[in-house]
Coordinates of N, CA and C in Angstrom, one line a residue:
M123 N -136.5 -147.8 -127.0 CA -136.3 -149.2 -127.5 C -134.9 -149.3 -128.1
K124 N -134.4 -148.3 -128.7 CA -133.1 -148.3 -129.3 C -132.0 -148.4 -128.2
A125 N -132.2 -147.6 -127.1 CA -131.4 -147.6 -126.0 C -131.2 -149.0 -125.3
M126 N -132.4 -149.6 -125.3 CA -132.5 -150.9 -124.7 C -131.8 -151.9 -125.4
S127 N -131.9 -151.8 -126.7 CA -131.2 -152.8 -127.7 C -129.7 -152.6 -127.6
V128 N -129.3 -151.4 -127.5 CA -127.7 -151.0 -127.4 C -127.3 -151.6 -125.9
G129 N -128.2 -151.4 -125.0 CA -127.8 -151.9 -123.6 C -127.7 -153.5 -123.7
A130 N -128.6 -154.1 -124.4 CA -128.6 -155.5 -124.4 C -127.4 -156.1 -125.2
I131 N -127.1 -155.4 -126.2 CA -125.9 -155.8 -127.0 C -124.6 -155.7 -126.2
K132 N -124.4 -154.6 -125.4 CA -123.4 -154.5 -124.5 C -123.3 -155.6 -123.4
D133 N -124.4 -155.9 -122.9 CA -124.4 -156.8 -121.9 C -124.0 -158.3 -122.6
F134 N -124.6 -158.6 -123.6 CA -124.3 -159.9 -124.2 C -122.7 -159.9 -124.6
G135 N -122.2 -158.7 -125.0 CA -120.8 -158.6 -125.4 C -120.0 -158.9 -124.1
L136 N -120.3 -158.3 -122.9 CA -119.6 -158.6 -121.8 C -119.6 -160.0 -121.3
I137 N -120.9 -160.7 -121.4 CA -121.1 -162.0 -121.1 C -120.2 -162.8 -122.0
S138 N -120.2 -162.6 -123.3 CA -119.4 -163.4 -124.3 C -117.9 -163.3 -123.9
L139 N -117.4 -162.1 -123.6 CA -116.0 -162.0 -123.3 C -115.8 -162.7 -122.0
G140 N -116.7 -162.6 -121.0 CA -116.5 -163.4 -119.8 C -116.4 -164.8 -119.9
A141 N -117.2 -165.4 -120.9 CA -117.3 -166.8 -121.3 C -115.8 -167.2 -121.8
F142 N -115.4 -166.4 -122.5 CA -113.9 -166.6 -123.1 C -112.9 -166.8 -121.9
F143 N -112.9 -165.8 -121.0 CA -112.0 -165.9 -119.9 C -112.2 -167.2 -119.1
I144 N -113.4 -167.4 -118.8 CA -113.7 -168.7 -117.9 C -113.3 -169.8 -118.6
A145 N -113.5 -170.0 -119.9 CA -113.2 -171.1 -120.7 C -111.8 -171.4 -120.7
T146 N -111.0 -170.3 -120.8 CA -109.6 -170.2 -120.8 C -108.9 -170.6 -119.5
S147 N -109.5 -170.2 -118.5 CA -109.0 -170.6 -117.1 C -109.2 -172.1 -117.0
A148 N -110.3 -172.6 -117.3 CA -110.6 -174.0 -117.1 C -109.6 -174.9 -117.9
V149 N -109.5 -174.6 -119.1 CA -108.8 -175.5 -120.2 C -107.2 -175.2 -120.1
A150 N -106.9 -174.0 -120.1 CA -105.4 -173.7 -120.3 C -104.6 -173.6 -119.0
F151 N -105.4 -173.6 -117.8 CA -104.6 -173.4 -116.6 C -105.0 -174.5 -115.6
F152 N -106.2 -174.6 -115.2 CA -106.6 -175.6 -114.2 C -106.5 -177.1 -114.7
S153 N -107.1 -177.3 -115.8 CA -107.1 -178.7 -116.3 C -105.6 -179.0 -116.9
A154 N -105.0 -178.2 -117.6 CA -103.7 -178.4 -118.0 C -102.6 -178.5 -117.0
S155 N -102.7 -178.0 -115.9 CA -101.8 -178.0 -114.7 C -102.3 -179.0 -113.6
D156 N -103.4 -179.5 -113.8 CA -103.9 -180.5 -112.7 C -104.0 -179.6 -111.4
I157 N -104.7 -178.5 -111.4 CA -105.0 -177.6 -110.2 C -106.4 -177.8 -109.9
S158 N -106.7 -178.0 -108.6 CA -108.0 -178.2 -108.0 C -108.7 -176.9 -108.1
I159 N -110.1 -176.9 -108.4 CA -110.8 -175.7 -108.4 C -112.3 -176.1 -108.0
G160 N -112.9 -175.1 -107.3 CA -114.3 -175.5 -107.0 C -115.4 -175.3 -108.0
G161 N -116.6 -175.5 -107.6 CA -117.8 -175.3 -108.5 C -117.9 -176.2 -109.7
P162 N -118.9 -175.9 -110.6 CA -119.0 -176.8 -111.8 C -117.8 -177.0 -112.6
I163 N -116.9 -175.9 -112.7 CA -115.8 -176.0 -113.5 C -114.9 -177.2 -113.0
G164 N -114.7 -177.1 -111.6 CA -113.8 -178.2 -111.0 C -114.6 -179.6 -111.2
L165 N -115.8 -179.7 -111.0 CA -116.4 -181.0 -111.3 C -116.2 -181.4 -112.8
A166 N -116.4 -180.4 -113.7 CA -116.2 -180.8 -115.1 C -114.8 -181.3 -115.3
I167 N -113.8 -180.7 -114.8 CA -112.4 -181.1 -114.8 C -112.2 -182.6 -114.3
I168 N -112.8 -182.8 -113.3 CA -112.7 -184.1 -112.5 C -113.3 -185.2 -113.6
F169 N -114.6 -184.9 -114.1 CA -115.2 -185.8 -115.1 C -114.2 -186.1 -116.3
N170 N -113.6 -185.0 -116.8 CA -112.7 -185.0 -117.9 C -111.5 -186.1 -117.5
K171 N -110.9 -185.7 -116.4 CA -109.7 -186.6 -116.0 C -110.0 -188.1 -115.7
T172 N -111.2 -188.3 -115.1 CA -111.6 -189.7 -114.7 C -112.5 -190.5 -115.7
L173 N -113.4 -189.7 -116.4 CA -114.3 -190.5 -117.3 C -114.2 -190.0 -118.7
S174 N -113.1 -189.1 -119.0 CA -112.9 -188.6 -120.4 C -114.1 -187.9 -121.0
I175 N -114.9 -187.3 -120.2 CA -116.0 -186.5 -120.7 C -115.5 -185.1 -121.0
P176 N -115.8 -184.5 -122.2 CA -115.2 -183.3 -122.6 C -115.8 -182.4 -121.5
I177 N -114.9 -181.3 -121.2 CA -115.1 -180.2 -120.2 C -116.3 -179.4 -120.6
G178 N -116.3 -178.9 -121.9 CA -117.4 -178.1 -122.2 C -118.9 -178.8 -122.0
A179 N -119.0 -180.0 -122.4 CA -120.2 -180.8 -122.2 C -120.5 -180.9 -120.7
S180 N -119.6 -181.2 -119.9 CA -119.8 -181.5 -118.4 C -120.2 -180.0 -117.8
V181 N -119.6 -179.0 -118.2 CA -120.0 -177.6 -117.7 C -121.4 -177.4 -118.0
F182 N -121.9 -177.6 -119.2 CA -123.2 -177.4 -119.5 C -124.2 -178.4 -118.8
L183 N -123.8 -179.6 -118.7 CA -124.9 -180.6 -118.1 C -124.9 -180.4 -116.6
I184 N -123.8 -179.9 -116.0 CA -123.9 -179.7 -114.5 C -124.7 -178.3 -114.2
N185 N -124.5 -177.3 -115.1 CA -125.1 -176.0 -114.9 C -126.5 -176.0 -115.3
A186 N -126.9 -176.5 -116.4 CA -128.3 -176.4 -117.0 C -129.5 -176.8 -115.9
P187 N -129.3 -178.0 -115.3 CA -130.4 -178.4 -114.4 C -130.5 -177.3 -113.2
L188 N -129.3 -176.8 -112.7 CA -129.3 -176.0 -111.5 C -129.9 -174.6 -112.0
I189 N -129.6 -174.1 -113.1 CA -130.2 -172.9 -113.6 C -131.7 -172.9 -113.8
I190 N -132.1 -174.0 -114.4 CA -133.5 -174.4 -114.6 C -134.3 -174.3 -113.2
L191 N -133.7 -175.1 -112.3 CA -134.2 -175.1 -111.0 C -134.3 -173.9 -110.3
G192 N -133.5 -172.9 -110.6 CA -133.5 -171.6 -110.0 C -134.2 -170.5 -110.8
Y193 N -135.0 -170.9 -111.9 CA -135.5 -170.0 -112.8 C -136.4 -168.9 -112.1
K194 N -137.2 -169.3 -111.2 CA -138.0 -168.3 -110.4 C -137.2 -167.4 -109.6
K195 N -136.1 -167.7 -109.3 CA -135.2 -166.9 -108.5 C -134.5 -165.8 -109.4
L196 N -134.2 -166.4 -110.6 CA -133.3 -165.4 -111.5 C -134.1 -164.4 -112.2
G197 N -135.3 -164.8 -112.7 CA -136.2 -164.0 -113.5 C -135.8 -164.3 -115.0
T198 N -136.8 -164.0 -115.9 CA -136.6 -164.3 -117.4 C -135.2 -163.8 -118.0
T199 N -135.0 -162.4 -117.7 CA -133.9 -161.8 -118.3 C -132.4 -162.5 -117.9
I200 N -132.3 -162.6 -116.6 CA -131.0 -163.3 -116.1 C -131.0 -164.7 -116.6
F201 N -132.1 -165.4 -116.5 CA -132.3 -166.7 -116.9 C -131.6 -167.0 -118.3
I202 N -132.3 -166.3 -119.2 CA -131.8 -166.3 -120.5 C -130.3 -166.0 -120.8
R203 N -129.8 -164.9 -120.1 CA -128.5 -164.5 -120.2 C -127.5 -165.7 -119.6
T204 N -128.0 -166.2 -118.4 CA -127.1 -167.2 -117.8 C -127.1 -168.5 -118.7
M205 N -128.2 -168.9 -119.2 CA -128.1 -170.1 -120.1 C -127.2 -169.8 -121.3
Y206 N -127.2 -168.6 -121.8 CA -126.4 -168.1 -123.0 C -124.9 -168.3 -122.5
S207 N -124.6 -167.8 -121.3 CA -123.3 -167.8 -120.8 C -122.7 -169.2 -120.6
V208 N -123.5 -170.1 -120.1 CA -123.2 -171.5 -119.9 C -123.0 -172.2 -121.1
A209 N -123.8 -171.9 -122.2 CA -123.7 -172.6 -123.4 C -122.5 -172.2 -124.1
L210 N -122.3 -170.9 -124.2 CA -121.1 -170.3 -124.8 C -119.8 -170.8 -124.2
T211 N -119.8 -170.8 -122.8 CA -118.5 -171.2 -122.1 C -118.2 -172.7 -122.4
S212 N -119.3 -173.4 -122.5 CA -119.2 -174.8 -123.0 C -118.6 -175.0 -124.4
I213 N -119.1 -174.2 -125.3 CA -118.6 -174.4 -126.7 C -117.2 -173.9 -126.7
L214 N -116.8 -172.7 -126.1 CA -115.5 -172.2 -126.1 C -114.5 -173.0 -125.4
S215 N -114.9 -173.9 -124.3 CA -114.1 -174.8 -123.7 C -113.6 -176.0 -124.5
E216 N -114.6 -176.4 -125.5 CA -114.3 -177.4 -126.3 C -113.3 -176.9 -127.5
I217 N -113.6 -175.7 -127.9 CA -112.6 -175.2 -128.9 C -111.2 -175.0 -128.4
L218 N -111.1 -174.3 -127.1 CA -109.9 -174.0 -126.6 C -109.1 -175.4 -126.2
D219 N -109.8 -176.3 -125.8 CA -109.4 -177.6 -125.4 C -108.5 -178.1 -126.5
F220 N -109.0 -178.0 -127.7 CA -108.2 -178.5 -129.0 C -107.0 -177.7 -129.2
Y221 N -107.0 -176.4 -128.9 CA -105.9 -175.6 -129.3 C -104.9 -175.2 -128.1
L222 N -105.5 -175.1 -126.9 CA -104.7 -174.5 -125.9 C -104.4 -175.3 -124.8
S223 N -104.7 -176.7 -124.7 CA -104.6 -177.5 -123.5 C -103.3 -177.5 -123.0
T224 N -102.2 -177.3 -123.7 CA -100.9 -177.3 -123.2 C -100.0 -176.0 -123.6
S225 N -100.6 -175.1 -124.4 CA -99.9 -174.0 -124.9 C -99.6 -172.9 -124.0
I226 N -100.4 -172.8 -122.9 CA -100.3 -171.5 -122.0 C -99.6 -171.9 -120.7
K227 N -99.8 -173.2 -120.2 CA -99.4 -173.6 -118.9 C -97.8 -173.4 -118.8
S228 N -97.4 -172.9 -117.6 CA -96.0 -172.8 -117.3 C -95.5 -174.0 -116.6
H229 N -94.2 -173.9 -116.2 CA -93.6 -175.0 -115.3 C -93.6 -174.5 -113.9
F230 N -94.3 -173.3 -113.6 CA -94.3 -172.8 -112.2 C -95.9 -172.8 -111.8
L231 N -96.2 -173.9 -111.1 CA -97.5 -174.2 -110.8 C -98.3 -172.9 -110.0
P232 N -97.6 -172.3 -109.1 CA -98.3 -171.2 -108.4 C -98.7 -170.1 -109.3
F233 N -97.8 -169.9 -110.4 CA -98.2 -169.0 -111.4 C -99.4 -169.3 -112.1
D234 N -99.6 -170.6 -112.5 CA -100.8 -171.0 -113.1 C -102.0 -170.9 -112.2
A235 N -101.8 -171.2 -111.0 CA -103.0 -171.2 -110.1 C -103.4 -169.7 -109.9
I236 N -102.5 -168.7 -109.7 CA -102.8 -167.3 -109.6 C -103.4 -166.7 -110.9
T237 N -102.8 -167.1 -112.1 CA -103.3 -166.6 -113.3 C -104.7 -167.1 -113.7
G238 N -104.7 -168.4 -113.4 CA -106.0 -169.2 -113.7 C -107.2 -168.6 -112.9
G239 N -106.9 -168.4 -111.6 CA -107.8 -167.7 -110.8 C -108.2 -166.3 -111.2
A240 N -107.2 -165.6 -111.6 CA -107.4 -164.1 -112.2 C -108.3 -164.3 -113.5
F241 N -108.1 -165.3 -114.3 CA -108.8 -165.3 -115.6 C -110.3 -165.6 -115.2
L242 N -110.4 -166.6 -114.2 CA -111.8 -166.9 -113.9 C -112.6 -165.8 -113.1
G243 N -111.8 -165.2 -112.3 CA -112.4 -164.0 -111.6 C -112.9 -162.9 -112.6
T244 N -112.0 -162.6 -113.6 CA -112.4 -161.6 -114.6 C -113.5 -162.0 -115.4
G245 N -113.6 -163.4 -115.8 CA -114.8 -163.8 -116.6 C -116.1 -163.6 -115.7
I246 N -116.0 -163.9 -114.5 CA -117.2 -163.9 -113.6 C -117.6 -162.5 -113.5
A247 N -116.6 -161.6 -113.1 CA -117.0 -160.2 -113.0 C -117.6 -159.6 -114.4
L248 N -117.0 -159.8 -115.5 CA -117.5 -159.3 -116.7 C -119.0 -159.9 -116.9
M249 N -119.4 -161.1 -116.5 CA -120.7 -161.6 -116.6 C -121.7 -160.8 -115.7
L250 N -121.1 -160.6 -114.4 CA -122.0 -159.9 -113.5 C -122.2 -158.4 -114.0
K251 N -121.2 -157.9 -114.6 CA -121.4 -156.5 -115.2 C -122.4 -156.5 -116.4
G252 N -122.5 -157.7 -117.1 CA -123.4 -157.9 -118.1 C -124.8 -158.3 -117.6
N253 N -125.0 -158.3 -116.4 CA -126.3 -158.6 -115.8 C -126.6 -160.1 -116.0
G254 N -125.6 -160.9 -116.0 CA -125.7 -162.4 -116.2 C -125.1 -163.1 -115.0
S255 N -125.0 -164.4 -115.2 CA -124.3 -165.2 -114.1 C -123.5 -166.3 -114.8
S256 N -122.4 -166.7 -114.2 CA -121.6 -167.8 -114.8 C -122.1 -169.2 -114.6
G257 N -123.2 -169.4 -113.9 CA -123.9 -170.7 -113.7 C -124.7 -170.7 -112.5
G258 N -125.0 -172.0 -112.2 CA -126.0 -172.2 -111.2 C -125.5 -172.7 -109.8
W259 N -124.2 -172.6 -109.5 CA -123.7 -173.0 -108.3 C -124.4 -172.3 -107.1
G260 N -124.5 -171.0 -107.3 CA -125.1 -170.2 -106.2 C -126.5 -170.6 -106.0
L261 N -127.2 -171.0 -107.1 CA -128.6 -171.4 -107.0 C -128.8 -172.7 -106.2
L262 N -127.9 -173.6 -106.4 CA -127.9 -175.0 -105.5 C -127.6 -174.6 -104.1
A263 N -126.8 -173.6 -103.8 CA -126.6 -173.2 -102.4 C -127.8 -172.6 -101.9
L264 N -128.5 -171.8 -102.7 CA -129.7 -171.2 -102.3 C -130.7 -172.1 -101.9
V265 N -131.0 -173.1 -102.7 CA -132.0 -174.2 -102.5 C -131.7 -174.9 -101.2
I266 N -130.4 -175.3 -100.9 CA -130.0 -176.0 -99.8 C -130.2 -175.2 -98.5
S267 N -129.8 -173.9 -98.6 CA -130.1 -173.0 -97.5 C -131.5 -172.8 -97.2
N268 N -132.3 -172.7 -98.1 CA -133.8 -172.5 -98.0 C -134.5 -173.7 -97.4
H269 N -133.8 -174.8 -97.4 CA -134.4 -176.1 -96.8 C -133.6 -176.6 -95.6
S270 N -132.8 -175.7 -95.1 CA -132.1 -175.9 -93.8 C -131.8 -174.6 -93.0
R271 N -131.0 -174.8 -92.0 CA -130.6 -173.6 -91.2 C -129.2 -173.1 -91.6
I272 N -128.7 -173.7 -92.6 CA -127.3 -173.3 -93.0 C -127.4 -172.0 -93.9
K273 N -126.6 -171.1 -93.6 CA -126.5 -169.8 -94.4 C -125.9 -170.1 -95.7
N274 N -126.4 -169.3 -96.6 CA -126.0 -169.4 -98.1 C -124.4 -169.5 -98.3
H275 N -123.8 -168.6 -97.7 CA -122.4 -168.5 -97.9 C -121.6 -169.7 -97.4
T276 N -122.1 -170.2 -96.3 CA -121.6 -171.3 -95.8 C -121.7 -172.6 -96.6
V277 N -122.9 -172.7 -97.1 CA -123.1 -173.8 -98.2 C -122.1 -173.7 -99.4
L278 N -122.0 -172.4 -99.9 CA -121.2 -172.3 -100.8 C -119.7 -172.6 -100.6
F279 N -119.3 -172.2 -99.4 CA -118.0 -172.6 -98.9 C -117.8 -174.2 -98.7
V280 N -118.7 -174.8 -98.3 CA -118.6 -176.2 -98.0 C -118.6 -177.0 -99.6
L281 N -119.4 -176.6 -100.4 CA -119.5 -177.1 -101.7 C -118.2 -177.0 -102.5
D282 N -117.6 -175.7 -102.5 CA -116.4 -175.4 -103.1 C -115.3 -176.3 -102.5
T283 N -115.3 -176.2 -101.2 CA -114.2 -177.0 -100.6 C -114.2 -178.6 -100.8
L284 N -115.5 -179.0 -100.8 CA -115.7 -180.5 -101.2 C -115.2 -180.9 -102.6
V285 N -115.4 -180.0 -103.6 CA -115.0 -180.1 -104.9 C -113.5 -180.0 -105.0
I286 N -112.9 -179.0 -104.4 CA -111.5 -179.0 -104.5 C -110.8 -180.2 -103.8
A287 N -111.4 -180.6 -102.7 CA -110.8 -181.8 -102.0 C -110.9 -183.1 -102.8
L288 N -112.0 -183.2 -103.5 CA -112.2 -184.3 -104.5 C -111.2 -184.3 -105.6
S289 N -111.0 -183.1 -106.0 CA -110.0 -182.9 -107.1 C -108.6 -183.3 -106.7
A290 N -108.4 -182.9 -105.6 CA -107.0 -183.2 -104.9 C -106.8 -184.7 -104.8
L291 N -108.0 -185.4 -104.5 CA -107.8 -187.0 -104.4 C -107.7 -187.5 -105.8
V292 N -108.4 -186.9 -106.8 CA -108.2 -187.4 -108.2 C -106.8 -187.3 -108.5
Y293 N -106.2 -186.1 -108.4 CA -104.8 -186.0 -108.7 C -103.8 -186.5 -107.8
A294 N -104.3 -187.1 -106.6 CA -103.5 -187.7 -105.6 C -102.3 -186.8 -105.1
Q295 N -102.4 -185.5 -105.0 CA -101.6 -184.6 -104.6 C -102.1 -183.6 -103.6
L296 N -101.4 -183.4 -102.5 CA -101.9 -182.4 -101.5 C -101.6 -181.0 -102.2
K297 N -100.6 -180.9 -103.0 CA -100.3 -179.6 -103.5 C -101.4 -179.0 -104.5
S298 N -102.1 -180.0 -105.0 CA -103.2 -179.6 -106.0 C -104.4 -178.9 -105.2
F299 N -104.5 -179.3 -103.9 CA -105.5 -178.8 -103.1 C -105.1 -177.3 -102.7
I300 N -103.7 -177.2 -102.2 CA -103.3 -175.9 -101.8 C -103.3 -174.9 -102.9
L301 N -103.0 -175.3 -104.2 CA -102.9 -174.5 -105.3 C -104.4 -174.1 -105.7
G302 N -105.4 -175.0 -105.4 CA -106.8 -174.7 -105.6 C -107.2 -173.5 -104.7
I303 N -106.8 -173.7 -103.5 CA -107.2 -172.6 -102.5 C -106.5 -171.3 -103.0
L304 N -105.3 -171.3 -103.5 CA -104.7 -170.1 -104.0 C -105.4 -169.5 -105.1
S305 N -105.9 -170.4 -106.1 CA -106.7 -169.9 -107.1 C -107.9 -169.2 -106.7
V306 N -108.6 -169.8 -105.6 CA -109.8 -169.2 -105.2 C -109.6 -167.8 -104.7
F307 N -108.5 -167.5 -103.8 CA -108.2 -166.3 -103.4 C -107.9 -165.4 -104.6
S308 N -107.1 -165.8 -105.5 CA -106.9 -164.9 -106.6 C -108.2 -164.5 -107.4
M309 N -109.0 -165.5 -107.6 CA -110.3 -165.3 -108.2 C -111.1 -164.2 -107.5
A310 N -111.2 -164.5 -106.1 CA -112.0 -163.6 -105.4 C -111.6 -162.1 -105.3
L311 N -110.2 -162.0 -105.4 CA -109.6 -160.7 -105.3 C -109.9 -159.8 -106.5
V312 N -109.8 -160.6 -107.6 CA -110.1 -160.0 -109.0 C -111.6 -159.5 -109.1
I313 N -112.4 -160.3 -108.7 CA -113.9 -160.1 -108.6 C -114.2 -158.9 -107.8
R314 N -113.6 -158.9 -106.7 CA -113.9 -157.8 -105.8 C -113.3 -156.3 -106.4
V315 N -112.1 -156.6 -107.1 CA -111.6 -155.2 -107.7 C -112.4 -154.8 -108.9
L316 N -112.8 -155.8 -109.8 CA -113.5 -155.4 -111.0 C -115.0 -155.1 -110.7
T317 N -115.5 -155.4 -109.6 CA -116.9 -155.1 -109.3 C -117.1 -154.1 -108.2
S318 N -115.9 -153.5 -107.8 CA -116.0 -152.5 -106.6 C -116.8 -151.3 -106.9
R319 N -117.0 -150.9 -108.1 CA -117.7 -149.7 -108.4 C -119.2 -150.0 -108.6
R320 N -119.6 -151.2 -108.4 CA -121.0 -151.7 -108.7 C -121.5 -152.3 -107.4
K321 N -122.6 -151.9 -107.0 CA -123.3 -152.3 -105.9 C -123.7 -153.8 -106.0
I322 N -123.1 -154.8 -105.6 CA -123.4 -156.1 -105.6 C -123.4 -156.7 -104.3
G323 N -124.4 -157.4 -103.9 CA -124.4 -158.2 -102.6 C -123.5 -159.2 -102.6
K324 N -123.2 -159.7 -101.3 CA -122.2 -160.7 -101.1 C -122.8 -162.0 -101.8
S325 N -124.1 -162.3 -101.9 CA -124.7 -163.4 -102.5 C -124.3 -163.4 -104.0
S326 N -124.2 -162.2 -104.6 CA -123.9 -162.2 -106.0 C -122.5 -162.4 -106.2
I327 N -121.7 -161.8 -105.4 CA -120.2 -162.1 -105.6 C -119.9 -163.6 -105.4
R328 N -120.7 -164.2 -104.5 CA -120.4 -165.6 -104.2 C -121.0 -166.6 -105.2
K329 N -121.6 -166.0 -106.4 CA -121.9 -166.9 -107.5 C -120.7 -167.1 -108.3
L330 N -119.7 -167.7 -107.7 CA -118.4 -167.7 -108.4 C -118.3 -168.7 -109.4
F331 N -119.1 -169.6 -109.6 CA -118.9 -170.7 -110.6 C -120.3 -171.0 -111.3

């Protein structure tokens, strides 16, 4: 029982640290530099830019229904940890938005895109190592693929691309779209490196948001 408690504490510690990295990437890099990014984080930034809805609130409101929808797929343990990660990411996003919205971004956008992607990838990898998930984006893709002949990874790619394209339209800049793609590559590379010693299926790695 003691070993289980220590393991749970370690997992929640990793998830908490991951939430910090994800919140930092969203607020200090992507939102501050007007860089497109996929997933709920990207949608949250769009809502913030167009409707002035706080990023943290949007992250929670977008993810919560998706996670509840996928409860049976996740199981109780991962469900609880994922809800915790989403709630903490939302809270940290609000705190960091007050302090860091302009303090980290550079004047070299490719650097912001790569660094933001690296921060996001680090956060996601830490959550995976903590036996959690960063949100319900992968679950939405799973539901769509289960009700169609489209493969899961294809659905994820299309969803991410649509969000990045929508972000580019909001920013009215093609470079925002290009920088978003650069961020995705950076994020994917970091996740691959940090999770290389752990056996994770492609579907798990693709739970990128």
